[in-house]
Every structure is written in C-alpha cells, then in structure tokens.
XYZ file of C-alpha atoms in Angstrom:
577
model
C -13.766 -22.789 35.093
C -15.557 -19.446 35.103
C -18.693 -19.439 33.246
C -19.765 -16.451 31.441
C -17.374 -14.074 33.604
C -19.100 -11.123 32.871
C -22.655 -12.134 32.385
C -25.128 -9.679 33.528
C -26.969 -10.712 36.827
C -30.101 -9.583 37.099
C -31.444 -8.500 40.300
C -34.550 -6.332 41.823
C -34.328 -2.891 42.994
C -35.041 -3.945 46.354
C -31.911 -5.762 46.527
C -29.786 -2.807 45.564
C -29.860 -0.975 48.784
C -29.824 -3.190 52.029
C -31.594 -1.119 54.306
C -31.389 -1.076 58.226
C -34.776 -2.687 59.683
C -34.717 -1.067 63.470
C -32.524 -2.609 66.251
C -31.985 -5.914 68.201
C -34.788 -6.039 71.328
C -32.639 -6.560 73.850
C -31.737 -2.575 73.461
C -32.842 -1.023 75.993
C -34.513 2.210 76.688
C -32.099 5.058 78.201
C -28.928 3.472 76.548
C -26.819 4.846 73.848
C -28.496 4.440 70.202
C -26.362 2.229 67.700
C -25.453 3.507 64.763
C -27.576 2.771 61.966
C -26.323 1.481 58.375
C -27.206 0.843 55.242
C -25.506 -1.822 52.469
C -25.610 -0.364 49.215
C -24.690 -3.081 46.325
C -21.202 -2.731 44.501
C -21.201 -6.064 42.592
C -23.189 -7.680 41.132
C -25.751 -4.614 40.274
C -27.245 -3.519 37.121
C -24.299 -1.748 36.038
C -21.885 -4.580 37.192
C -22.056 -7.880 36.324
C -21.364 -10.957 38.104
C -18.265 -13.295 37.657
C -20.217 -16.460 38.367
C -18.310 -19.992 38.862
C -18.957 -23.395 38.171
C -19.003 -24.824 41.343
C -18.895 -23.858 45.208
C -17.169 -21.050 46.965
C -16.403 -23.788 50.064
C -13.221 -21.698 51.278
C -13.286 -18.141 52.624
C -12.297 -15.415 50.573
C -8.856 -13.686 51.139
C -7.693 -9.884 50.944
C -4.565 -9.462 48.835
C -2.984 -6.430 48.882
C 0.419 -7.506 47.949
C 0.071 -5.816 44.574
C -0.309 -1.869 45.859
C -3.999 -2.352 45.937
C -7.046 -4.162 47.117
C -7.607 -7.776 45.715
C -10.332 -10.274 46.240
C -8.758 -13.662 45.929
C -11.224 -16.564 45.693
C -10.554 -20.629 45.979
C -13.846 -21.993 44.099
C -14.755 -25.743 44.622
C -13.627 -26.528 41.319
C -9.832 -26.105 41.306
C -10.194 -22.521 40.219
C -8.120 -19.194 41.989
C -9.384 -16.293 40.408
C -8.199 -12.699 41.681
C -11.370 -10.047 41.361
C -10.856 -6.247 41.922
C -12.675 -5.359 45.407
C -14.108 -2.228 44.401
C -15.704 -3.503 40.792
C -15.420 -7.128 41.126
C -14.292 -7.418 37.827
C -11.842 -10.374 36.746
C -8.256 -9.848 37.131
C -6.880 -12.723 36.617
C -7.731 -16.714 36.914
C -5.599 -20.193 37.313
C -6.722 -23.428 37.435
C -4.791 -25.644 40.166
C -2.752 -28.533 38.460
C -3.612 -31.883 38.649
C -2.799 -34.609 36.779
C -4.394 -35.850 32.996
C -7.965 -36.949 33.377
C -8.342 -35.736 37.018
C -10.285 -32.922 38.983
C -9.222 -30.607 41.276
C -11.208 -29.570 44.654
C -10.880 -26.879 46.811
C -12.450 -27.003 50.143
C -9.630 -24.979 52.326
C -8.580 -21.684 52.477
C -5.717 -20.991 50.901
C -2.679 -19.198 53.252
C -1.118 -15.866 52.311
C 2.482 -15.452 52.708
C 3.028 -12.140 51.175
C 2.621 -12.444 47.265
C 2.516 -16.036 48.064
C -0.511 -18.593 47.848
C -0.291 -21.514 49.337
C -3.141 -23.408 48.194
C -4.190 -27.312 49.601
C -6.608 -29.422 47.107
C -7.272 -32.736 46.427
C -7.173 -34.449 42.683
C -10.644 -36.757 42.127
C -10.711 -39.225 39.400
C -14.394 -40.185 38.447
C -15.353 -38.749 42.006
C -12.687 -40.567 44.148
C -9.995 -38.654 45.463
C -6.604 -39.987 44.633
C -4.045 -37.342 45.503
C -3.509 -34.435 48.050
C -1.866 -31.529 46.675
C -0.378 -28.206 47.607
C 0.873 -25.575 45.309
C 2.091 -22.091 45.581
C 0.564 -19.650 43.348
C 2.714 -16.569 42.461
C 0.849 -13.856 42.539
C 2.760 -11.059 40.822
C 4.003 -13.198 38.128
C 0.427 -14.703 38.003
C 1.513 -18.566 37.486
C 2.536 -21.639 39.804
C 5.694 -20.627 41.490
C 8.460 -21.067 39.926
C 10.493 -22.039 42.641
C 7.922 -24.206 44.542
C 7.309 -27.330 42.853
C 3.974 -28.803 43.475
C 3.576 -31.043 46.188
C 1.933 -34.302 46.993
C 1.278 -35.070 50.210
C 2.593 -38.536 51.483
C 3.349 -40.131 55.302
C 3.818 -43.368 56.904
C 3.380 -43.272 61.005
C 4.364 -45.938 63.450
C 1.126 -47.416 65.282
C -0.008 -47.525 68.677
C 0.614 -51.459 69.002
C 4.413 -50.137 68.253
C 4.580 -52.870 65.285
C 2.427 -51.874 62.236
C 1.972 -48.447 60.728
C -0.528 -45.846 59.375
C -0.241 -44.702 55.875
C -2.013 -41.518 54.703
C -4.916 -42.361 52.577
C -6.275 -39.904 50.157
C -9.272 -41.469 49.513
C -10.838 -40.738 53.218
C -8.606 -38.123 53.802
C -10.275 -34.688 53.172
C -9.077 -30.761 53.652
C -11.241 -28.734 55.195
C -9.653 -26.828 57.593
C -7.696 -23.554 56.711
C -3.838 -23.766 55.381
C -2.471 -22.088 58.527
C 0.801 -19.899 58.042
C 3.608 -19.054 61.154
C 6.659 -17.362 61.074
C 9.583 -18.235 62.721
C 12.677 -16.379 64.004
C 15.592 -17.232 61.534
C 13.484 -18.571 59.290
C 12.509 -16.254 55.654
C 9.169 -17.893 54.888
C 8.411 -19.896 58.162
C 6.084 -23.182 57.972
C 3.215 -23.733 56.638
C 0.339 -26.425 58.229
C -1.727 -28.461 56.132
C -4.888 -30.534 57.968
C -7.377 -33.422 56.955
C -10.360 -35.170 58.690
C -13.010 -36.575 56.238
C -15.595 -35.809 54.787
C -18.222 -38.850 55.691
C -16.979 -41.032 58.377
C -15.647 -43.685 56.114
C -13.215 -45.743 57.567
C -9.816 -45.733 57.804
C -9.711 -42.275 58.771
C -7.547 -40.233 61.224
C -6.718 -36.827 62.087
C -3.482 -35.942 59.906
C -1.491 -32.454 60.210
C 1.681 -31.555 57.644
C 3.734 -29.236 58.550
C 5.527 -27.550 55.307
C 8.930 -25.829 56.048
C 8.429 -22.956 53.178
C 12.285 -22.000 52.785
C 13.556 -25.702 52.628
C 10.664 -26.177 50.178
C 11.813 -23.357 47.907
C 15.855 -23.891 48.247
C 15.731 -27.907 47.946
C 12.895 -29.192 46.573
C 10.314 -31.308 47.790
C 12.559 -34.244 49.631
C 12.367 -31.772 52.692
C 9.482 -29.753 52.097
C 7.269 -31.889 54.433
C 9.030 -31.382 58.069
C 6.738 -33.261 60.378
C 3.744 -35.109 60.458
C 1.388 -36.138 63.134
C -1.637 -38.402 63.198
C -3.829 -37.998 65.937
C -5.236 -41.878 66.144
C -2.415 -43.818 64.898
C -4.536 -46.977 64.923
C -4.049 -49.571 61.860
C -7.101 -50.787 61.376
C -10.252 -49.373 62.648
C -13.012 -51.830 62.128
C -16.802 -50.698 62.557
C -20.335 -52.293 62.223
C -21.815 -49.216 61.106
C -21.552 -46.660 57.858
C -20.632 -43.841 60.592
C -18.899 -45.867 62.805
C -15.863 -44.087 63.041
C -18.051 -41.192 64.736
C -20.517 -43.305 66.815
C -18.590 -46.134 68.182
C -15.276 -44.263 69.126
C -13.332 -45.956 66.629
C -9.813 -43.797 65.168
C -11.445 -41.054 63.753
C -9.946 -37.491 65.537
C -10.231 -35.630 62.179
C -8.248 -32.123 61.695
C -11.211 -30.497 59.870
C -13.027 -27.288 61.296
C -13.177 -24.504 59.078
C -11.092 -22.078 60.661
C -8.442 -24.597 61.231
C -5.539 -24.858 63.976
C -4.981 -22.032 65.753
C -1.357 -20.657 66.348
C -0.048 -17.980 68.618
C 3.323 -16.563 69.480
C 4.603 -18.223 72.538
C 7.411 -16.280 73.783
C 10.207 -16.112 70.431
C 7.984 -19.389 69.183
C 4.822 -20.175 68.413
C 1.983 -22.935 69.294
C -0.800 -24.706 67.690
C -4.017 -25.724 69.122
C -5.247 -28.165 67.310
C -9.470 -29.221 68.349
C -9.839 -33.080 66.872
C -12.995 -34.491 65.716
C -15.282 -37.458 67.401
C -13.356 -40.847 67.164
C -11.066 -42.835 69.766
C -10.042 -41.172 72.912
C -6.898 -43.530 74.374
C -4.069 -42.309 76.283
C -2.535 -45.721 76.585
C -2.917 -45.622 72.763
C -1.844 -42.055 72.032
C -5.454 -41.536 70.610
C -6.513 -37.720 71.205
C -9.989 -37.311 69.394
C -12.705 -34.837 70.630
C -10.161 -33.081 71.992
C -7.882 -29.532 71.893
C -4.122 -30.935 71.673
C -1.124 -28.013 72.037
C 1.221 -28.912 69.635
C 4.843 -26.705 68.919
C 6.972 -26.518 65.846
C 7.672 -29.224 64.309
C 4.754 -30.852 65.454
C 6.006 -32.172 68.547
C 3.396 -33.284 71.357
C 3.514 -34.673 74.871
C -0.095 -34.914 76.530
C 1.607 -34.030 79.852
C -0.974 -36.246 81.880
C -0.049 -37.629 85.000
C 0.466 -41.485 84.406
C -0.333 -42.408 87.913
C -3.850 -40.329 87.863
C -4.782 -41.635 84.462
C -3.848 -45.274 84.656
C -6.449 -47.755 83.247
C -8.034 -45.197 81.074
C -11.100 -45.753 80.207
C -12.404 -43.669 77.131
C -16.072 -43.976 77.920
C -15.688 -42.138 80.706
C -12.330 -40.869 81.686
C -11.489 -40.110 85.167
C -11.982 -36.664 86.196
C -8.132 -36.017 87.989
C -6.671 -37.415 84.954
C -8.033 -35.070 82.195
C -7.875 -32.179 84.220
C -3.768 -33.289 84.894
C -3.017 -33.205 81.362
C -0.573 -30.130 80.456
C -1.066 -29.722 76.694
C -4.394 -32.099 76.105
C -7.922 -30.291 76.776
C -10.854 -33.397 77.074
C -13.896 -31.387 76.955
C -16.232 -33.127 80.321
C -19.737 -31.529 82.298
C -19.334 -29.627 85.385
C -19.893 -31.156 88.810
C -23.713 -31.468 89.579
C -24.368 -30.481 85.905
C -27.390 -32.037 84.265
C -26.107 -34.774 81.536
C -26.694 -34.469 77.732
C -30.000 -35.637 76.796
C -31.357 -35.652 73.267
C -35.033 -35.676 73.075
C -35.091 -38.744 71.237
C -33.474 -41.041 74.091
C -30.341 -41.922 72.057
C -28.383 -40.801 75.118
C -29.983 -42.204 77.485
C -27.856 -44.998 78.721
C -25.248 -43.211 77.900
C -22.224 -40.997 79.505
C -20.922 -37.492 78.246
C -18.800 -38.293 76.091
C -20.099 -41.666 74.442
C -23.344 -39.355 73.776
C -21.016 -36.904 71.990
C -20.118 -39.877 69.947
C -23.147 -41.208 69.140
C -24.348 -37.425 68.619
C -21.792 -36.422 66.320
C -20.966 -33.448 68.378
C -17.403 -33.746 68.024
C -15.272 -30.797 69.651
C -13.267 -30.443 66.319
C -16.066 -28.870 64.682
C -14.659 -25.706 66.497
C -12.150 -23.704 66.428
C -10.833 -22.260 69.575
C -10.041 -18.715 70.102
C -7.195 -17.184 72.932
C -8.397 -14.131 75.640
C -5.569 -12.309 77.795
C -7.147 -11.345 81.244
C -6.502 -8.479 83.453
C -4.456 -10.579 85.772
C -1.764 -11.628 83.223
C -3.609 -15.028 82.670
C -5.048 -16.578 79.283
C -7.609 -18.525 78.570
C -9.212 -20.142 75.377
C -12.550 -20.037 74.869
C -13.813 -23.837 72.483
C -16.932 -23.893 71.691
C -18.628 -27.542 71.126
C -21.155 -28.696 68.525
C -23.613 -30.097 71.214
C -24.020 -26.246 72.349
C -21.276 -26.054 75.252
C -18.638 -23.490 75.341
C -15.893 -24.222 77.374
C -13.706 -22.170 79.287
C -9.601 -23.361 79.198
C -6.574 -22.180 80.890
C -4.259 -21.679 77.999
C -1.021 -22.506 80.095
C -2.484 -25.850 81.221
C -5.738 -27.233 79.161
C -6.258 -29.537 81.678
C -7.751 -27.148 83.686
C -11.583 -26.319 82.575
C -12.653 -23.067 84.609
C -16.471 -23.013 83.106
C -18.780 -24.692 80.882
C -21.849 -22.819 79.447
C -24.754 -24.522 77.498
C -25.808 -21.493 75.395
C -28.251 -23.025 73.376
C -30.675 -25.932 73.742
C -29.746 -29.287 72.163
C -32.189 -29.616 68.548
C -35.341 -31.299 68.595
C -38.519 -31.435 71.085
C -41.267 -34.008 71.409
C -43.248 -32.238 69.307
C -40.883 -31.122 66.528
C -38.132 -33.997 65.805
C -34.965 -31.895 64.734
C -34.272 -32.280 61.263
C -30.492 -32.836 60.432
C -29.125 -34.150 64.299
C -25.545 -34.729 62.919
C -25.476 -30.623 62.340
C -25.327 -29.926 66.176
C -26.048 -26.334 67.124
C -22.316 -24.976 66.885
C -20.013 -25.147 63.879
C -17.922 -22.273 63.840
C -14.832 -19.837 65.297
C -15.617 -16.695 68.380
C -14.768 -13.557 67.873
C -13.385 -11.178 70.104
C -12.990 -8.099 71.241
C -12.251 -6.417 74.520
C -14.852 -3.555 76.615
C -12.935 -1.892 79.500
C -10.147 -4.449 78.956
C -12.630 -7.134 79.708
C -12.891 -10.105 76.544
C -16.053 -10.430 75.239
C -16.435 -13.543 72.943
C -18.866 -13.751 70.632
C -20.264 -17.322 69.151
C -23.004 -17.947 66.295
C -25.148 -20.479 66.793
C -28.126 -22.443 65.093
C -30.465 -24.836 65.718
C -32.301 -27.695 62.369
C -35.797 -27.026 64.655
C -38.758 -24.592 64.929
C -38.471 -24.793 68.700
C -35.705 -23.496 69.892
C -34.083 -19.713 69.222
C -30.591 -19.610 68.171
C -28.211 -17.189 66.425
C -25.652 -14.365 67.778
C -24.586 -15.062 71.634
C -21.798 -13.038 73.480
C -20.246 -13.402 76.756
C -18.298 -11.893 78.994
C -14.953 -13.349 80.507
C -14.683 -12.102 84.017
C -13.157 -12.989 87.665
C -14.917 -14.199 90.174
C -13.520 -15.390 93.305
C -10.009 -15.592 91.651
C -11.064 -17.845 89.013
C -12.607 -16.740 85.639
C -15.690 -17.104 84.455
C -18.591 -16.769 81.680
C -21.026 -14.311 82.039
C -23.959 -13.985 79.993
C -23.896 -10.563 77.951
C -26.518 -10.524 75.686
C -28.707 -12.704 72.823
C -29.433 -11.653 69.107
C -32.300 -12.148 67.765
C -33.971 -11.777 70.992
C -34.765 -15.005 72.177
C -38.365 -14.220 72.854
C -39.151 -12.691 69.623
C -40.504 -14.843 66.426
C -37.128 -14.226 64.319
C -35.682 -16.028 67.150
C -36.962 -19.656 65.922
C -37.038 -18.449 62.588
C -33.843 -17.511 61.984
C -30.567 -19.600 61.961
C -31.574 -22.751 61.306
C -28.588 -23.841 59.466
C -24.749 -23.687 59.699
C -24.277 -19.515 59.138
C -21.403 -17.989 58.166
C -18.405 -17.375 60.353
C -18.838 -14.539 62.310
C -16.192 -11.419 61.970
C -16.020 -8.053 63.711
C -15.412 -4.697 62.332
C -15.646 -1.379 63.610
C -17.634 0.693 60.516
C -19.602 3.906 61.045
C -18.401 7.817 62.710
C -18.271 6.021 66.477
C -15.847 3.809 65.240
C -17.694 0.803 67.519
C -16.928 -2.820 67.074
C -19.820 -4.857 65.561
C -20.107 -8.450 64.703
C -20.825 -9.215 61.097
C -22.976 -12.635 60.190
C -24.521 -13.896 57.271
C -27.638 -16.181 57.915
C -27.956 -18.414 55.038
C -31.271 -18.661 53.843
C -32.680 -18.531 49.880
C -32.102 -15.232 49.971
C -28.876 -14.912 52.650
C -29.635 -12.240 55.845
C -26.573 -10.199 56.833
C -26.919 -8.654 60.225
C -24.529 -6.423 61.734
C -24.902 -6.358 65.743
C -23.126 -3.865 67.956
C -20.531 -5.898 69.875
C -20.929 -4.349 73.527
C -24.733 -4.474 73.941
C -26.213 -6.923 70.917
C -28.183 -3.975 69.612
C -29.124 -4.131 64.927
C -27.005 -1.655 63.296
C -27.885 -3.245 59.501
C -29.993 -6.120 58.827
C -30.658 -6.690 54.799
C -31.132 -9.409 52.370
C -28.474 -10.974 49.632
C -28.770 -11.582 46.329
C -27.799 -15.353 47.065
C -28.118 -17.132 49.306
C -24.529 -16.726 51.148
C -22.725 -19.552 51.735
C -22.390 -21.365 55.436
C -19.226 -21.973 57.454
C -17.490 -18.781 55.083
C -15.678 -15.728 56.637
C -16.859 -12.413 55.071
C -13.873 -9.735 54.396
C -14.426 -6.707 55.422
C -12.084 -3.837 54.148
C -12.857 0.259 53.971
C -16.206 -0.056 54.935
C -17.100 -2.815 52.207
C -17.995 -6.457 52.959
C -17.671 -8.823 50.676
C -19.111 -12.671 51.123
C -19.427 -15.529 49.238
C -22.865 -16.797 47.740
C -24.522 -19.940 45.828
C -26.436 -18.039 42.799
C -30.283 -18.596 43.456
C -31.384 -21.466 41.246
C -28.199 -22.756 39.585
C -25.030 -24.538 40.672
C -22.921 -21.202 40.268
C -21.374 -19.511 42.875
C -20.339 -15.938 43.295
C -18.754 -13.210 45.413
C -21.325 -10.084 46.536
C -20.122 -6.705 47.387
C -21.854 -4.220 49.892
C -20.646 -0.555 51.222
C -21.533 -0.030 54.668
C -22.927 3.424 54.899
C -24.510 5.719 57.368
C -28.615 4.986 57.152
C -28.825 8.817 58.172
C-alpha cells in the first residue's frame, strides 16, 4: 500500500528548476535555433509532498480524463491503482487489486483504458510463486471493482503441435509484461480487450500466450464467455533443456508475448489487426512455432503464416531458407541482408554460429520490441521493428515477408578491452516514435549500450524511396556520437521514448528519460536532433516506462533515491527565455 502518502520529500534547490544545458552537437551553424525550455518542479517540491509507494512503478502511467478533468492513474508493483491529481499530485483515490486470502498481487502491465473503465492484468504470488493470472475492471467513477465485471482468472488448454497432447497455461512461468491492449469493433459497445504473457526468467515450460477478452460478453454473461480466443505461439508439450536459460539459448518453445509496449493493433479497413513481435525460443513452421518473430494476427485471434509450403519445405530453424521467410504473408522472420557482415559478439560466442542461432544464444530476441506502422507517399505501409541485437528492420505491412532494409544503428556491447557488462540487455528494448517532416516518416528509436565503448542513446531515421523501394536513411544521432556524453550516457534500458510538440513553434520533440541515480530527461527536436531541455530528476526514473505528457507538463515514473519506494515526478515545460 501507500506509505506515508503525503510525507514531505525533501529535495535541493537545484532540483527545483531543470534548466536547459545548450543544444545537441550535431546542430549546425546557419540552421534554425530550437527552442529552449526549462522544467520547473510541480510535485514533489517543498511545498508538495510526495505520494511514495511500496514497491515499483513497472507499468506506464495513464491519463484519465474520464472524470471532467486531468487524472494521473498509476499501476504500482504491488497490486496498488491509485488515481493522483496531475496538477498537485495529491491522492485522489487508491484500490488495492483483489486476490485471494494469503496472496500478493503484482502489477507489471499497463493497465487499458476503455473510457471510465480499467482494465487491469496482475498476477497473485503466494510466498513469491505466482499461482494465478488475473484481470479486473476497475470502475472509475464509482471508485470500486466493477460491478458488472466479475474478476477474471485466466485459464486455456491448446492442442499441440504433435496433434495428440496439449498445452495448458501455467501461471507459474507465465508472466505479464506487455501492455493490456484495447480495440474497438464495429457492432460491438466495448470491443475486446488483449491480454499477453512471456516470462520473466527463461524457466521452462514457457510459451508465448495472448487472451483475447470480448468486453460486452464479459459484462452481459459473465465470465463463461469472457475469454474469446486464445493463441499460443509454441504449442510444444514439453520443452526439455540442459541449461537454466535454455528456453532462450537452445531454441527450445519459448516465443514469449512480453515487450513493454505490447501488440500493436491498427484499423484494417472496418477491422482491425494485431502485430504481435515474439520472444527468442523455437522457430518451426512444420510445428506452428513462430518465436523471434512479428506474427499478424485478426480478431479473434485467428492466424495463418501464409508461407508458401513448397518454398519452405524441410524447414530448418537454424537457418531458414531465404524464399521461404520472405513468402510468408502474415509472419515477419527477422534475417541479414545479402553480403551483410554476420553478428559477431566480441567474445566469440557467435562464432560458429548463424544469424539467428546467435540471436538465440545472445538473447536478442525480436519480441523485446515493439513495432510501429509508417504510411508512405505512394499509398504503401511499412513497419518499422526494431531488434535487441541493434538492427532495425524495415517491413512491408501488407506482406511481412518482404524485408525492404535492415540498419545496424548501434554497435553490438562489449570490446576487447572493455567486456560488456549485462550481454542479455542487448542494445534495444523499446517502441519508435513517429512523426512525419514534409509527409516523409521519421522514426525515432532509443538505444543503449552496458559498455564504456560504444555511444548510444536517441537515433532517428528517415523512411524514404529510392529506386521504387523504401528505404532507411540516416537523419541524425543524440548525444553526438563523438562527444564524451556519448559513452557516458545510456548505458541502461531508458525510458520509452514519446513525442510532443511544447513551446510557441509548436515543433515536435522526442521526450526520454535516461535512467541514472539521479534520472536525465532530454527533450530533442524531432526534425534535426538538436537539445531543447536537458535536466536532472529527483529519482532516478524508471526504465522501459512511457512518460505522459499533457498541457505542457510531463509526468514520469521514478524509484525514490535510496529506498524501495517509488513515485510519480511532475515537471512544466516552459520557455528558458
């Protein structure tokens, strides 16, 4: 629960006022100046005190404003939803999840909003195990569990790949991670809801698992038809390994459901789609095994690779033919352009190895990402999918099949020198942003690299046409790579980038949080990578979290320096002039 709500938080007069330190290097001489800003504390400050919580803020805050008015709603670690007013912070209002007698709650997702609706996922732990998987609608005018939602436990049984056996759902190394994703649906009041797990070691049995929750049958019969489809994405029954991590390093099931941001859905015509990016595990056509992969999946779950049977025949999951990934309709298999150079890790682990048994033994499963969709000049889409070993990969939305580019936009960790210290990170856990310049997309991906050797941080690029056929372009690097903030700076998972257009000029900028002891927010004009703000938090921030912004006021969640507590901080975005 909340400990001491409104304790006072003491901080420094230097962290009051978050001033602007100068402007990204690769600003050049001659071009327009960027607006400069400064972020002037709201809450905590001397006059405000901090509502503190005991545990982690691991989900991303929400902005309600079903109620007439702004609302911060946060989903702590420890089973807690507590509403906070967004322009004091203070404590509306706070509900602990329900679980059963004896148990803990844990929130790691982030909750859905369906207007004055929250859907929340969490998982019930009894002397640290997890027994149960839970969703439950929080009414948030009444200020209870809905009354007309009763709370749900989440159960399936899937046939297996051998046709014979099946795979139950097993909440002990199942975990939620990834957002509770909401779609609407024509004739439908509520729509559906989509619930995902990976896990949250590697510990066998594990599988990717999606729910899909139809809202209105939920609330007009109960919960015999809440759950309307299910999908596992390895339905394998057993899934021995020799190894602790095996289910990451030796391609065994594994193709967890678990980046942050979770599935993505878009409207697809009077429909909608998800696309779903899997964690490392078993790759097997033959077995309807789709890890470290982006799978296209429409309502009710329903999927069909679309692969052409005669091109991949005998596949072979070390190293899949070429023709056959790039014939599948609805299944994107991340692979190296011709003539590219392969992966190879400074320590040699890859060295016998092909592309995608190193991204197994590297953990740099594709699922860590979350894709994101462009629309191009000439009517096409793409999706731009980032990869934890540094790649970003250019789709065609209409067929994933077909990869159009591949950019490695920052170096793998570690040199010979300088060993790099948590390999299993990678150097890319997190959602693009994106905005368009002249109608052209420019994406925008965070980065980070566990060295002192190699820079890392805010890259953008440019989608463009060459030739008929689009394209990456490099746009521009923050912090410059050449300068010393460059290796300096993120070194860890940061937060989740977002944009937001503050300031007179009403120009786009990306917002990240670099989480350090004291937690860096930068704000980076979008079209040229030039520092409009730069200051330092009170905490430290907290990685792999989307700030809100709202009225020129960003608000991000933060581990209290020193303790165990989390909290949410407040800033105003104002002109430095």
């Amino acid at each position: 629960m909340i400990a001491n709500s409104y304790r006072f938080f003491a901080v420094a007069a230097t962290a009051l006022s978050l001033i602007t330190i100068g402007y990204s290097a690769v600003f050049r001489a001659g071009a327009d100046k960027p607006e400069s800003f400064k972020l002037v504390s709201i809450f905590p400050s001397e006059t405000r005190a901090a509502v503190t919580f005991d545990g982690s803020i691991l989900a991303s805050p929400l902005l309600d404003m079903s109620q007439g008015r702004p609302l911060l709603i946060v989903a702590a670690s420890n089973g807690i939803i507590a509403v906070q007013d967004a322009d004091t912070g203070a404590l509306e209002w706070q509900i602990a999840v329900p679980v059963p007698d004896g148990q803990q709650a844990e929130i790691a997702s982030t909750p859905a909003l369906v207007g004055d609706k929250l859907i929340v996922l969490y998982q019930c732990l009894e002397q640290g195990r997890r027994t149960k998987h839970r969703i439950a609608v929080i009414d948030l005018t009444r200020r209870q569990v809905h009354k007309n939602f009763p709370v749900l436990t989440l159960s399936a049984e899937q046939p297996a790949a051998d046709g014979v056996a099946t795979v139950k759902f097993n909440p002990p190394t199942a975990y939620s991670h990834a957002a509770v994703k909401h779609a609407d649906k024509a004739g439908t009041e509520l729509g559906y809801v989509y619930a995902s797990f990976g896990n949250a070691g590697d510990e066998q049995p594990f599988h990717g698992w999606i729910f899909e929750i139809d809202m209105d049958a939920w609330q007009q019969q109960g919960l015999k038809p809440a759950v309307s489809s299910v999908l596992v994405t390895t339905p394998e029954d057993k899934c021995p390994t020799t190894t602790v991590y095996g289910g990451t390093t030796e391609m065994i099931c594994g193709g967890g459901v678990w980046t942050p941001a979770g599935p993505q859905i878009y409207q697809a015509g009077d429909d909608f789609e998800l696309f779903a990016p899997t964690g490392n595990g078993q790759v097997d056509l033959a077995r309807r095994d789709y890890a470290n992969a982006v799978m296209r999946l429409k309502p009710g779950l329903q999927f069909d690779p679309g692969c052409d049977a005669r091109l991949c025949a005998n596949f072979n999951p070390g190293n899949p033919a070429t023709d056959c990934i790039a014939s599948c309709k609805n299944l994107f298999i991340p692979r190296l352009p011709d003539n590219s150079a392969p992966l190879r890790p400074h320590g040699g682990e890859c060295d016998d190895k092909t592309f995608w048994e190193c991204l197994a033994r590297m953990d740099y499963d594709l699922g860590a990402n979350a894709p994101i969709k462009a629309e191009l000049e000439n009517g096409s889409s793409v999706l731009v999918q980032p990869g934890k070993e540094g790649g970003v990969y250019l789709i065609d939305a209409g067929h994933l099949g077909t990869q159009y580019d591949r950019l490695q936009i920052v170096d793998l960790c570690g040199a010979a020198d300088d060993g790099c210290a948590l390999v299993w990170r990678g150097m890319i856990v997190t959602q693009p942003v994106m905005a368009y310049i002249d109608r052209t997309p420019v994406v925008v991906i965070a980065t980070f690299v566990s060295d002192k050797t190699h820079p890392a941080g805010l890259v953008a690029l440019k989608i463009v046409i060459e030739n008929g056929r689009p394209q990456f372009k490099r746009l521009w690097r923050f912090p410059d790579p050449k300068s010393p903030e460059a290796v300096r700076a993120f070194r860890s998972h940061p937060s989740l980038p977002v944009i937001a257009s503050p300031g007179k000029k009403g120009e786009p900028y990306v917002w990240v949080v670099d989480i350090e002891q004291r937690g860096v927010i930068y704000g980076v004009r979008l079209k040229d990578g030039a520092l409009g703000a730069k200051g330092f938090m009170q905490g430290a921030g907290r990685p792999l979290s989307a700030p809100v912004i709202h009225d020129n006021k960003i608000y991000i969640a933060s581990n209290e320096p020193g303790t165990n507590k989390s909290m949410m901080e407040a800033y105003r975005i104002e002109p430095a002039d």
